Amino acid sequence: MADDLKTPLLDELEKGPWPSFVKDIKSLAGKKEMAKDLLRQLEKSYEDKRGYWKHGGLVGVMGYGGGVIGRYSALPEEFPGVSHFHTLRINQTSGWFYTADALREILNIWEEHGSGLLNVHGSTGDLVLLGTRTEELEPTFRALTEKGWDLGGSGSDLRTPSCCVGPGRCEYACYDTLSLAYNLTHAYQDELHRPMFNYKYKIKMSGCPNDCTAAIARSDMGIIGIWKDDIQVKPDAVAEYVDSGLDVQGLVVENCPTGCIELDGNEIKIDNSNCVKCMHCINVMPKALSPGKERGAAITLGAKAPIVEGALFGSVIIPFMKLEEPFEEVHDLIERIWEFWDEHGTNRERIGEFIERVSLATFLEGIGEKPLPQMIKAPRDNPYVFYEEYYAEEGEGEK
Amino acid sequence: MSFEFSGKTYETDDDGYLINLDDWNQDVAAYIAEQEGVEMTDAHWEVVNFLRTYYKEYSIAPAIKILIKEMKKMFGPEKGNSAYLYNLYPAGPALQACKIAGLPKPTGCV
Ligand code: HEM
Ligand code: HEM
Ligand code: SF4
Ligand code: SF4
């Protein structure tokens, strides 16, 4: 370890059995002044109990408005290694599949042009390359694009679409998340690279309600796999679980949130009309139960972290959509939403805040969708929008 | 910071954006554009002139979304889109066109 690096407070974070970002950054400190000064500045932050990063500053590469997050040290004389410390978001592959060679390619480029530090993957889904100087941005971008990589989104644009591993490994997938993420990324290159929205727009795709991308909480638009018909049951396999001593009554039947499963000896019966598709029973007995055969996705809108309004979960806007290539129905929906949000939304207003402001009824009318009973905050909850007026008006029109 | 052009000194911020809105004229705009590697055509001037008019009215540069919308209104959809604007100003309509238009540097979070 570099001898001239004294970071007693940070060193505390190397203790314990878990991974340590201090250990990681130190592994590069012998090689990179940037990594060393990053640790020094962070140590000072811990001593003084305040951050020493200046926020923002627009930096980017030619032709793109997004993909680079500008970051400067507030103490550039003391810590010249991090006077510039810009982040690059690199568009990840669908489902995060890489060859070792591809990752080595990224590492080599980044050790040459930046700090060598990566965050793989960030909450956005991208490969996050942490820390480079303004004058290195174009050369890094060139080196990356020569090898077929591209920047992801940042700022008020379409953020890099992100999906779960889906049918790549997981039998629960109700649609091909990998293809849809790839398809949307290519269809909306302009929206991804050249910010022109009111604010960010994140699309996350999960193949089933287990929602491994946390789309329900972390994406303006969540596309979450679901089925319409009955849960598929293999009676023999159920019997095997019971015989093997699994407490089906306690762990499955009694944990079903709507109490719609019955166990009768070695047999289970599911009242599918009352199933809310929480995945619990399927997760406990994957060999016996699986999602139905009529598969597609539910689409949610509006999740976000707290900025203007408090944190929001997404709520259902489309209860069920079949998802098959070339995914025209999804494109059509996305474009109607963007158009209405663009026309009537205000600067820095996320889609969820926008819907709260104008009301769901107005929003649905604006994008040309009909109100449905599924558009409620939680299953079996009261609808949070009242449609009397809406229906009265429509009824009168038809007469 | 500052620079000399045609015998006059122009005050700028650290990134080369003019401090005084009124220092601006077409010649110095063309000079700044040249430093940026942008060759000004009528299409470039349309954007710069719009930015200045907007700034005079609202004392703030328009959001990209508004710039695109207004361009669409004035010049039609083939000019009212972001690809067109990035084609004219590769470093971004916000950063580069504002600099040439003599407006302050746009700030931005994340
Ligand atoms: C006045 C100061 C700041 C303001 C107003 C601000 C505002 C914001 C906002 C609005 C977001 C988007 C949050 C979201 O909805 O996802 C954000 C994200 C972020 N900010 Fe700041 N920020 C400030 C200071 C900083 C500083 C000092 C740093 C670091 C040195 C920083 C690092 C980040 C990062 C890394 C993200 C992205 C997080 C992610 O995507 O997971 N911010 N900031
Ligand atoms: C103790 C130190 C730190 C903590 C606890 C912390 C915490 C976090 C958390 C919780 C997130 C969201 C992560 C996710 O869900 O993927 C985040 C994202 C991020 N952080 Fe940090 N962070 C730390 C240090 C830093 C430093 C030193 C930098 C750069 C100088 C940095 C840059 C970023 C960036 C760029 C993101 C966004 C990644 C993306 O695009 O998804 N963080 N950080
Ligand atoms: S969200 Fe569902 S389909 Fe996707 S990886 Fe998770 S469990 Fe599998
Ligand atoms: S998916 Fe959930 S709600 Fe449906 S039957 Fe299984 S446990 Fe009950």
Coordinates of C-alpha atoms and ligand atoms in Angstrom, one line a residue:
Chain A
M1 CA 0.0 0.0 0.0
A2 CA 1.1 3.5 -0.7
D3 CA 3.0 4.7 2.5
D4 CA 2.0 8.3 2.1
L5 CA -1.6 7.5 2.4
K6 CA -3.0 8.0 5.9
T7 CA -6.7 7.2 6.2
P8 CA -7.4 5.9 9.7
L9 CA -11.1 6.6 9.4
L10 CA -11.5 4.9 6.0
D11 CA -9.5 2.0 7.3
E12 CA -12.3 1.2 9.7
L13 CA -14.4 0.3 6.6
E14 CA -11.9 -2.4 5.7
K15 CA -12.7 -4.4 8.8
G16 CA -15.3 -7.2 8.8
P17 CA -16.1 -10.0 6.4
W18 CA -18.0 -8.0 3.8
P19 CA -16.7 -6.4 0.6
S20 CA -15.1 -3.0 1.1
F21 CA -15.0 -0.1 -1.3
V22 CA -12.0 1.2 0.6
K23 CA -10.1 -2.0 -0.1
D24 CA -11.1 -1.8 -3.7
I25 CA -9.9 1.8 -4.2
K26 CA -6.7 1.1 -2.3
S27 CA -5.9 -1.7 -4.7
L28 CA -5.5 1.0 -7.4
A29 CA -3.9 3.6 -5.2
G30 CA -0.4 2.4 -5.9
K31 CA -1.0 2.9 -9.6
K32 CA -3.3 5.9 -9.8
E33 CA -2.9 9.3 -8.3
M34 CA -6.6 9.7 -8.9
A35 CA -7.5 6.8 -6.6
K36 CA -5.1 8.1 -3.9
D37 CA -6.6 11.5 -3.9
L38 CA -10.1 10.1 -3.9
L39 CA -9.3 8.3 -0.7
R40 CA -7.6 11.4 0.8
Q41 CA -10.5 13.7 0.0
L42 CA -13.0 11.2 1.4
E43 CA -10.9 10.8 4.6
K44 CA -11.0 14.6 5.0
S45 CA -14.8 14.5 4.4
Y46 CA -15.1 12.0 7.2
E47 CA -12.9 14.2 9.5
D48 CA -14.8 17.3 8.8
K49 CA -18.2 15.7 8.4
R50 CA -18.9 17.4 5.1
G51 CA -18.6 16.6 1.4
Y52 CA -16.0 18.2 -0.8
W53 CA -17.5 17.6 -4.2
K54 CA -18.9 20.5 -6.2
H55 CA -22.1 19.5 -7.9
G56 CA -22.6 19.3 -11.6
G57 CA -21.1 21.3 -14.4
L58 CA -22.3 20.3 -17.8
V59 CA -19.7 18.1 -19.6
G60 CA -20.2 15.7 -22.4
V61 CA -19.0 14.3 -25.7
M62 CA -19.7 15.7 -29.2
G63 CA -23.1 14.9 -30.5
Y64 CA -24.5 13.6 -27.1
G65 CA -26.2 15.6 -24.4
G66 CA -26.2 12.7 -21.9
G67 CA -24.0 9.9 -20.6
V68 CA -21.4 11.9 -18.7
I69 CA -22.0 13.3 -15.2
G70 CA -19.7 16.2 -14.5
R71 CA -18.0 16.2 -11.1
Y72 CA -15.3 18.5 -9.7
S73 CA -13.5 18.5 -6.3
A74 CA -14.1 21.6 -4.2
L75 CA -10.5 21.4 -3.1
P76 CA -8.6 21.0 -6.4
E77 CA -5.3 22.4 -4.9
E78 CA -5.2 20.0 -2.0
F79 CA -6.4 17.0 -4.1
P80 CA -5.3 17.6 -7.7
G81 CA -5.9 13.9 -8.6
V82 CA -9.7 14.4 -8.3
S83 CA -9.9 18.1 -9.4
H84 CA -12.0 16.6 -12.3
F85 CA -13.8 13.3 -11.5
H86 CA -16.4 12.8 -14.1
T87 CA -18.5 9.7 -14.3
L88 CA -19.4 7.9 -17.6
R89 CA -22.4 5.7 -17.9
I90 CA -21.9 2.9 -20.4
N91 CA -24.9 1.2 -21.9
Q92 CA -25.0 -2.3 -20.4
T93 CA -26.0 -5.4 -22.3
S94 CA -29.5 -6.9 -21.9
G95 CA -29.4 -9.0 -18.7
W96 CA -25.8 -8.0 -18.0
F97 CA -24.2 -10.8 -20.0
Y98 CA -20.6 -10.2 -20.9
T99 CA -17.6 -12.2 -22.0
A100 CA -14.5 -11.9 -19.8
D101 CA -12.8 -10.4 -22.9
A102 CA -15.4 -7.7 -23.2
L103 CA -14.9 -6.7 -19.5
R104 CA -11.2 -6.7 -19.9
E105 CA -11.6 -4.4 -22.9
I106 CA -13.5 -1.9 -20.7
L107 CA -11.0 -2.2 -17.9
N108 CA -8.0 -1.5 -20.3
I109 CA -9.7 1.5 -21.8
W110 CA -10.6 2.9 -18.4
E111 CA -7.1 2.3 -16.8
E112 CA -5.7 4.2 -19.7
H113 CA -8.1 7.1 -19.8
G114 CA -9.6 7.3 -16.3
S115 CA -9.3 6.3 -12.7
G116 CA -9.7 2.6 -13.4
L117 CA -12.6 2.5 -10.9
L118 CA -15.9 1.0 -11.9
N119 CA -19.3 0.5 -10.3
V120 CA -20.8 -2.5 -12.0
H121 CA -23.7 -2.1 -12.2
G122 CA -25.2 1.2 -11.0
S123 CA -28.8 1.6 -10.0
T124 CA -29.5 2.8 -13.5
G125 CA -28.3 -0.5 -14.9
D126 CA -25.3 1.0 -16.7
L127 CA -21.7 0.1 -16.3
V128 CA -20.5 3.1 -14.3
L129 CA -17.0 4.3 -14.9
L130 CA -16.0 6.6 -12.1
G131 CA -13.6 9.4 -12.5
T132 CA -11.9 11.0 -15.4
R133 CA -10.8 14.5 -16.6
T134 CA -12.6 16.7 -19.1
E135 CA -9.9 16.4 -21.7
E136 CA -10.1 12.6 -21.5
L137 CA -13.8 12.4 -22.3
E138 CA -13.5 12.4 -26.1
P139 CA -10.6 10.0 -26.2
T140 CA -12.4 7.6 -23.9
F141 CA -15.6 7.9 -25.9
R142 CA -13.6 7.2 -29.1
A143 CA -11.9 4.1 -27.6
L144 CA -15.2 2.8 -26.4
T145 CA -17.2 3.3 -29.5
E146 CA -14.4 1.8 -31.6
K147 CA -15.1 -1.4 -29.7
G148 CA -18.8 -1.2 -30.1
W149 CA -19.7 0.3 -26.7
D150 CA -21.9 3.3 -26.3
L151 CA -22.8 5.8 -23.5
G152 CA -26.0 5.5 -21.5
G153 CA -28.4 8.1 -20.5
S154 CA -28.2 10.9 -17.9
G155 CA -30.0 14.2 -17.4
S156 CA -33.5 14.9 -18.7
D157 CA -33.5 12.0 -21.2
L158 CA -34.6 8.4 -21.6
R159 CA -32.3 6.6 -19.1
T160 CA -30.7 3.5 -20.4
P161 CA -33.4 0.8 -20.5
S162 CA -32.7 -2.0 -18.1
C163 CA -34.0 -5.5 -17.7
C164 CA -33.8 -8.6 -15.5
V165 CA -32.0 -11.7 -16.8
G166 CA -35.5 -13.0 -17.8
P167 CA -35.6 -16.0 -20.2
G168 CA -31.8 -15.9 -20.3
R169 CA -31.8 -18.0 -17.1
C170 CA -35.1 -17.8 -15.4
E171 CA -38.2 -20.0 -16.0
Y172 CA -40.5 -17.4 -14.4
A173 CA -40.1 -15.0 -17.2
C174 CA -43.5 -14.1 -18.7
Y175 CA -42.0 -12.3 -21.7
D176 CA -38.6 -11.8 -23.3
T177 CA -37.2 -9.0 -21.2
L178 CA -33.8 -9.2 -23.0
S179 CA -35.3 -8.6 -26.5
L180 CA -37.6 -5.8 -25.3
A181 CA -34.7 -3.9 -23.6
Y182 CA -32.6 -4.3 -26.7
N183 CA -35.5 -3.2 -28.9
L184 CA -36.3 -0.1 -26.9
T185 CA -32.7 0.9 -26.6
H186 CA -32.3 0.9 -30.4
A187 CA -35.7 2.4 -31.1
Y188 CA -35.1 5.5 -28.9
Q189 CA -31.4 6.3 -29.5
D190 CA -32.2 10.0 -30.0
E191 CA -34.2 10.2 -26.8
L192 CA -31.5 8.4 -24.9
H193 CA -28.5 10.5 -26.0
R194 CA -30.1 14.0 -26.5
P195 CA -32.0 15.1 -23.4
M196 CA -35.2 16.9 -24.3
F197 CA -37.7 15.7 -21.7
N198 CA -39.0 17.6 -18.7
Y199 CA -36.9 15.3 -16.6
K200 CA -35.5 11.8 -16.6
Y201 CA -37.6 8.8 -17.8
K202 CA -36.5 5.4 -16.6
I203 CA -37.9 2.2 -18.1
K204 CA -37.2 -1.1 -16.3
M205 CA -38.3 -4.5 -17.4
S206 CA -38.9 -7.5 -15.1
G207 CA -40.0 -10.8 -16.4
C208 CA -42.4 -11.6 -13.5
P209 CA -43.9 -10.0 -10.4
N210 CA -40.7 -10.9 -8.4
D211 CA -39.5 -7.8 -10.1
C212 CA -35.8 -8.2 -9.9
T213 CA -35.1 -4.8 -11.4
A214 CA -37.4 -3.2 -8.7
A215 CA -39.3 -1.6 -11.5
I216 CA -42.3 -1.0 -9.3
A217 CA -40.2 1.3 -7.0
R218 CA -37.5 2.7 -9.3
S219 CA -38.7 3.3 -12.8
D220 CA -41.0 5.9 -14.3
M221 CA -42.3 3.1 -16.4
G222 CA -42.2 -0.5 -15.2
I223 CA -42.9 -3.4 -17.6
I224 CA -43.6 -6.3 -15.3
G225 CA -44.3 -9.8 -16.6
I226 CA -47.6 -11.3 -15.6
W227 CA -50.1 -14.0 -16.6
K228 CA -53.8 -13.9 -17.2
D229 CA -55.0 -17.5 -16.8
D230 CA -54.5 -20.0 -14.0
I231 CA -51.3 -20.9 -12.1
Q232 CA -49.9 -24.1 -13.6
V233 CA -49.9 -26.9 -11.0
K234 CA -48.1 -30.2 -11.3
P235 CA -50.0 -32.4 -8.8
D236 CA -47.2 -35.0 -8.5
A237 CA -44.7 -32.4 -7.6
V238 CA -47.0 -30.9 -5.0
A239 CA -47.4 -34.3 -3.5
E240 CA -43.6 -34.7 -3.5
Y241 CA -43.2 -31.4 -1.6
V242 CA -45.8 -32.5 1.0
D243 CA -44.1 -35.9 1.4
S244 CA -40.7 -34.4 1.7
G245 CA -41.9 -32.6 4.8
L246 CA -42.4 -29.1 3.4
D247 CA -44.9 -27.3 5.6
V248 CA -47.2 -26.4 2.7
Q249 CA -50.0 -25.4 5.0
G250 CA -47.8 -23.0 7.1
L251 CA -45.5 -21.7 4.5
V252 CA -47.7 -21.5 1.4
V253 CA -51.4 -21.7 2.2
E254 CA -51.2 -19.4 5.3
N255 CA -48.9 -17.0 3.6
C256 CA -51.0 -16.4 0.5
P257 CA -52.0 -12.7 0.9
T258 CA -55.5 -13.3 -0.3
G259 CA -56.0 -16.7 1.3
C260 CA -57.0 -18.3 -2.0
I261 CA -55.1 -21.6 -1.7
E262 CA -56.5 -24.7 0.0
L263 CA -54.6 -27.8 0.9
D264 CA -56.5 -31.1 0.9
G265 CA -54.1 -33.9 1.9
N266 CA -51.6 -34.0 -0.9
E267 CA -53.5 -31.7 -3.2
I268 CA -53.7 -28.0 -3.5
K269 CA -56.6 -26.0 -5.0
I270 CA -56.1 -22.4 -6.0
D271 CA -59.0 -20.0 -6.5
N272 CA -57.3 -18.1 -9.3
S273 CA -60.0 -15.5 -9.5
N274 CA -58.7 -14.3 -6.2
C275 CA -55.0 -14.7 -6.9
V276 CA -53.1 -11.3 -6.9
K277 CA -50.1 -12.9 -8.6
C278 CA -47.7 -12.1 -5.8
M279 CA -45.4 -15.1 -6.8
H280 CA -45.2 -16.3 -3.2
C281 CA -46.5 -19.9 -3.7
I282 CA -44.5 -20.3 -6.9
N283 CA -41.3 -19.1 -5.2
V284 CA -41.8 -21.7 -2.4
M285 CA -42.7 -24.6 -4.7
P286 CA -41.0 -23.8 -8.0
K287 CA -41.0 -27.5 -9.1
A288 CA -44.8 -27.7 -8.6
L289 CA -46.1 -24.3 -9.5
S290 CA -45.4 -22.0 -12.4
P291 CA -47.0 -18.8 -13.9
G292 CA -49.9 -19.5 -16.3
K293 CA -49.7 -20.0 -20.0
E294 CA -51.3 -16.8 -21.2
R295 CA -48.4 -14.5 -20.5
G296 CA -47.6 -10.8 -21.1
A297 CA -46.8 -7.8 -18.9
A298 CA -48.5 -5.2 -16.7
I299 CA -47.2 -1.7 -17.2
T300 CA -46.8 0.7 -14.3
L301 CA -46.1 4.4 -14.3
G302 CA -44.7 6.9 -11.9
A303 CA -42.2 5.4 -9.4
K304 CA -39.4 7.7 -8.3
A305 CA -37.2 8.8 -5.3
P306 CA -38.3 11.8 -3.3
I307 CA -37.3 15.1 -4.8
V308 CA -40.3 17.5 -5.3
E309 CA -43.0 15.2 -4.0
G310 CA -42.3 12.2 -1.6
A311 CA -41.2 8.8 -2.9
L312 CA -43.8 7.2 -5.2
F313 CA -44.4 3.6 -6.2
G314 CA -45.6 2.9 -9.7
S315 CA -49.2 2.2 -10.3
V316 CA -50.8 0.2 -13.0
I317 CA -51.6 1.9 -16.2
I318 CA -52.0 -1.2 -18.4
P319 CA -53.1 -4.3 -16.6
F320 CA -52.1 -6.7 -19.4
M321 CA -50.3 -6.4 -22.7
K322 CA -49.1 -9.2 -24.9
L323 CA -45.4 -8.6 -25.6
E324 CA -44.1 -9.9 -28.8
E325 CA -41.6 -8.7 -31.4
P326 CA -41.6 -6.1 -32.9
F327 CA -43.3 -4.7 -29.8
E328 CA -45.2 -2.0 -31.7
E329 CA -47.9 -1.8 -29.0
V330 CA -45.3 -0.8 -26.4
H331 CA -43.8 1.8 -28.7
D332 CA -47.2 3.2 -29.4
L333 CA -48.0 3.6 -25.7
I334 CA -44.6 5.1 -24.8
E335 CA -45.0 7.7 -27.6
R336 CA -48.5 8.7 -26.5
I337 CA -47.2 9.1 -22.9
W338 CA -44.2 11.2 -23.9
E339 CA -46.2 13.4 -26.1
F340 CA -48.8 14.3 -23.4
W341 CA -46.1 14.7 -20.7
D342 CA -44.0 16.8 -23.0
E343 CA -46.9 19.1 -23.9
H344 CA -48.3 19.6 -20.4
G345 CA -45.5 18.7 -18.0
T346 CA -43.3 21.3 -16.4
N347 CA -39.5 21.4 -16.1
R348 CA -38.2 18.8 -13.6
E349 CA -41.5 17.1 -13.2
R350 CA -41.4 13.3 -13.3
I351 CA -44.2 11.4 -14.9
G352 CA -45.5 10.3 -11.5
E353 CA -45.7 13.9 -10.2
F354 CA -47.3 15.0 -13.4
I355 CA -50.0 12.4 -13.1
E356 CA -50.6 13.4 -9.4
R357 CA -50.9 17.1 -10.5
V358 CA -53.2 16.7 -13.4
S359 CA -55.1 13.7 -12.0
L360 CA -55.1 10.2 -13.3
A361 CA -58.4 10.8 -15.1
T362 CA -57.0 13.7 -17.1
F363 CA -53.9 11.8 -17.8
L364 CA -55.7 8.7 -19.2
E365 CA -57.9 10.9 -21.4
G366 CA -54.7 12.7 -22.6
I367 CA -53.0 9.5 -23.7
G368 CA -56.3 7.9 -24.9
E369 CA -56.6 5.0 -22.4
K370 CA -59.8 4.0 -20.6
P371 CA -60.0 3.9 -16.8
L372 CA -60.0 0.4 -15.5
P373 CA -60.6 -1.1 -12.0
Q374 CA -57.0 -2.3 -11.9
M375 CA -55.8 1.3 -11.7
I376 CA -55.7 1.4 -7.9
K377 CA -52.9 1.9 -5.4
A378 CA -52.9 -1.6 -4.1
P379 CA -54.9 -4.7 -4.8
R380 CA -58.2 -4.7 -3.0
D381 CA -57.8 -1.1 -2.0
N382 CA -60.2 1.7 -2.7
P383 CA -59.7 3.3 -6.0
Y384 CA -58.0 6.6 -5.3
V385 CA -59.6 8.5 -8.1
F386 CA -63.4 9.0 -8.5
Y387 CA -64.7 8.7 -12.0
E388 CA -68.3 9.8 -11.6
E389 CA -67.9 13.0 -13.4
Y390 CA -65.8 11.4 -16.0
Y391 CA -68.4 8.7 -16.7
A392 CA -71.3 11.1 -16.6
E393 CA -69.8 13.2 -19.3
E394 CA -68.9 10.3 -21.4
G395 CA -72.4 8.8 -21.0
E396 CA -74.1 12.0 -22.0
G397 CA -71.9 12.2 -25.1
E398 CA -73.0 8.8 -26.2
K399 CA -76.7 9.3 -25.9
Chain B
M1 CA -10.8 35.7 -18.0
S2 CA -11.1 37.8 -21.1
F3 CA -10.1 37.8 -24.8
E4 CA -9.2 40.4 -27.4
F5 CA -11.1 40.7 -30.7
S6 CA -11.0 43.6 -33.2
G7 CA -9.2 45.8 -30.7
K8 CA -11.7 45.3 -27.9
T9 CA -11.5 43.3 -24.7
Y10 CA -14.3 41.0 -23.9
E11 CA -14.7 39.8 -20.3
T12 CA -15.7 36.1 -19.9
D13 CA -16.2 33.5 -17.2
D14 CA -13.7 30.7 -16.7
D15 CA -15.3 28.7 -19.5
G16 CA -15.3 31.5 -22.1
Y17 CA -18.9 32.7 -21.8
L18 CA -19.4 36.5 -22.2
I19 CA -20.0 38.3 -18.9
N20 CA -21.9 41.3 -20.5
L21 CA -24.9 40.5 -22.6
D22 CA -24.5 43.8 -24.4
D23 CA -20.9 43.2 -25.5
W24 CA -22.3 40.8 -28.0
N25 CA -22.5 41.4 -31.8
Q26 CA -22.5 39.2 -34.8
D27 CA -18.8 39.6 -35.4
V28 CA -17.8 38.5 -32.0
A29 CA -20.3 35.6 -32.2
A30 CA -18.8 34.4 -35.4
Y31 CA -15.4 34.7 -33.7
I32 CA -16.5 32.6 -30.7
A33 CA -18.0 30.1 -33.1
E34 CA -14.7 29.8 -34.9
Q35 CA -12.9 29.0 -31.7
E36 CA -15.6 26.3 -31.1
G37 CA -15.0 24.9 -34.5
V38 CA -18.5 25.8 -35.6
E39 CA -19.0 27.5 -39.0
M40 CA -22.0 29.7 -38.8
T41 CA -24.7 29.3 -41.5
D42 CA -28.2 30.8 -41.7
A43 CA -29.4 27.7 -39.8
H44 CA -27.0 28.4 -37.0
W45 CA -28.0 32.1 -36.7
E46 CA -31.7 31.1 -36.5
V47 CA -30.9 29.3 -33.2
V48 CA -28.6 32.0 -31.8
N49 CA -31.1 34.7 -32.6
F50 CA -33.9 32.8 -31.0
L51 CA -31.9 32.2 -27.9
R52 CA -31.1 35.9 -27.5
T53 CA -34.7 37.0 -28.1
Y54 CA -35.9 34.5 -25.5
Y55 CA -33.2 35.5 -23.0
K56 CA -34.1 39.2 -23.3
E57 CA -37.7 38.4 -22.6
Y58 CA -37.3 35.9 -19.7
S59 CA -33.7 36.5 -18.4
I60 CA -33.1 32.8 -18.6
A61 CA -32.0 30.5 -21.4
P62 CA -34.9 28.3 -22.6
A63 CA -35.0 24.6 -21.6
I64 CA -34.1 22.4 -24.5
K65 CA -37.7 21.2 -24.7
I66 CA -38.9 24.8 -25.3
L67 CA -36.1 25.5 -27.8
I68 CA -37.2 22.4 -29.8
K69 CA -40.9 23.3 -29.6
E70 CA -40.3 26.9 -30.6
M71 CA -38.0 25.9 -33.5
K72 CA -40.8 23.5 -34.6
K73 CA -43.3 26.4 -34.5
M74 CA -41.1 28.8 -36.4
F75 CA -39.3 26.6 -38.9
G76 CA -41.2 23.3 -39.0
P77 CA -40.6 19.8 -37.7
E78 CA -37.4 19.1 -39.7
K79 CA -35.7 21.8 -37.6
G80 CA -37.7 21.3 -34.4
N81 CA -35.9 18.2 -33.2
S82 CA -32.9 17.4 -31.1
A83 CA -30.9 15.6 -33.8
Y84 CA -31.0 18.7 -36.0
L85 CA -29.8 20.9 -33.1
Y86 CA -27.0 18.6 -32.2
N87 CA -26.0 18.5 -35.9
L88 CA -25.6 22.3 -35.8
Y89 CA -24.0 22.4 -32.4
P90 CA -22.3 19.1 -31.7
A91 CA -21.3 20.1 -28.1
G92 CA -25.0 20.5 -27.4
P93 CA -27.4 23.3 -28.2
A94 CA -27.4 24.4 -24.5
L95 CA -23.6 24.6 -24.0
Q96 CA -22.4 25.7 -27.4
A97 CA -25.2 27.8 -28.9
C98 CA -25.6 29.8 -25.6
K99 CA -21.9 30.5 -25.7
I100 CA -22.1 31.8 -29.2
A101 CA -25.2 33.7 -28.4
G102 CA -23.4 35.5 -25.6
L103 CA -25.6 34.1 -22.8
P104 CA -24.3 32.8 -19.5
K105 CA -23.2 29.2 -19.2
P106 CA -26.2 27.0 -18.5
T107 CA -26.0 25.1 -15.2
G108 CA -27.2 21.6 -14.8
C109 CA -27.5 18.9 -12.1
V110 CA -26.5 15.4 -12.9
Ligands
HEM1 C1 -27.0 21.2 -4.1 C2 -26.5 20.1 -4.4 C3 -27.2 18.9 -5.1 C4 -28.4 18.8 -5.6 C5 -29.5 19.9 -5.7 C6 -28.5 17.5 -6.2 C7 -29.6 17.0 -6.9 C8 -29.7 15.7 -7.4 C9 -30.9 15.2 -8.0 C10 -32.2 15.9 -8.2 C11 -30.6 13.9 -8.4 C12 -31.6 12.9 -9.1 C13 -32.2 12.0 -8.0 C14 -33.1 11.0 -8.6 O1 -34.3 11.3 -8.7 O2 -32.7 9.9 -9.0 C15 -29.3 13.7 -8.0 C16 -28.6 12.5 -8.3 C17 -27.3 12.3 -8.0 N1 -26.4 13.2 -7.4 FE1 -26.9 15.0 -6.7 N2 -27.4 16.8 -6.0 C18 -26.5 17.7 -5.3 C19 -25.3 17.4 -4.9 C20 -24.5 16.3 -5.2 C21 -23.2 16.0 -4.9 C22 -22.3 17.0 -4.1 C23 -22.8 14.8 -5.5 C24 -21.5 14.1 -5.5 C25 -20.4 14.6 -5.3 C26 -24.0 14.3 -6.1 C27 -24.1 13.1 -6.7 C28 -25.2 12.6 -7.3 C29 -25.2 11.3 -8.0 C30 -24.1 10.3 -8.2 C31 -26.5 11.1 -8.4 C32 -27.1 10.0 -9.2 C33 -27.6 8.9 -8.3 C34 -28.2 7.7 -9.1 O3 -28.5 7.9 -10.2 O4 -28.2 6.6 -8.5 N3 -25.0 15.2 -5.9 N4 -28.7 14.8 -7.4
HEM2 C1 -19.2 6.0 1.5 C2 -19.2 6.4 0.2 C3 -20.4 6.3 -0.7 C4 -21.6 5.8 -0.4 C5 -22.2 5.3 0.8 C6 -22.4 5.9 -1.7 C7 -23.7 5.5 -1.9 C8 -24.3 5.4 -3.1 C9 -25.6 4.8 -3.3 C10 -26.4 4.1 -2.3 C11 -25.8 4.8 -4.7 C12 -27.0 4.2 -5.4 C13 -26.4 2.8 -5.8 C14 -27.2 1.9 -6.5 O1 -28.3 1.6 -6.1 O2 -26.7 1.3 -7.5 C15 -24.7 5.5 -5.3 C16 -24.6 5.7 -6.6 C17 -23.6 6.4 -7.2 N1 -22.4 6.9 -6.6 FE1 -22.0 6.6 -4.6 N2 -21.5 6.4 -2.7 C18 -20.3 6.6 -2.1 C19 -19.2 7.1 -2.7 C20 -19.2 7.6 -4.0 C21 -18.0 8.3 -4.6 C22 -16.7 8.6 -3.8 C23 -18.4 8.5 -5.8 C24 -17.6 9.3 -6.9 C25 -16.8 10.2 -6.7 C26 -19.7 8.0 -6.1 C27 -20.4 8.1 -7.3 C28 -21.6 7.5 -7.5 C29 -22.3 7.5 -8.8 C30 -21.8 8.0 -10.1 C31 -23.5 6.8 -8.6 C32 -24.6 6.5 -9.7 C33 -24.4 5.2 -10.2 C34 -25.4 4.9 -11.3 O3 -25.4 5.6 -12.4 O4 -26.3 4.1 -11.1 N3 -20.2 7.4 -4.9 N4 -23.8 5.8 -4.3
SF4_3 S1 -38.0 -10.7 -12.3 FE1 -38.9 -12.7 -12.4 S2 -38.3 -13.4 -14.5 FE2 -37.0 -11.7 -14.0 S3 -35.2 -12.7 -13.1 FE3 -36.6 -12.1 -11.4 S4 -37.7 -13.9 -11.0 FE4 -36.9 -14.2 -13.0
SF4_4 S1 -49.4 -16.0 -6.4 FE1 -49.7 -15.2 -4.4 S2 -51.9 -14.6 -4.4 FE2 -51.6 -16.0 -6.1 S3 -52.1 -18.0 -5.2 FE3 -49.9 -17.7 -5.0 S4 -49.6 -16.9 -3.0 FE4 -51.7 -16.6 -3.5

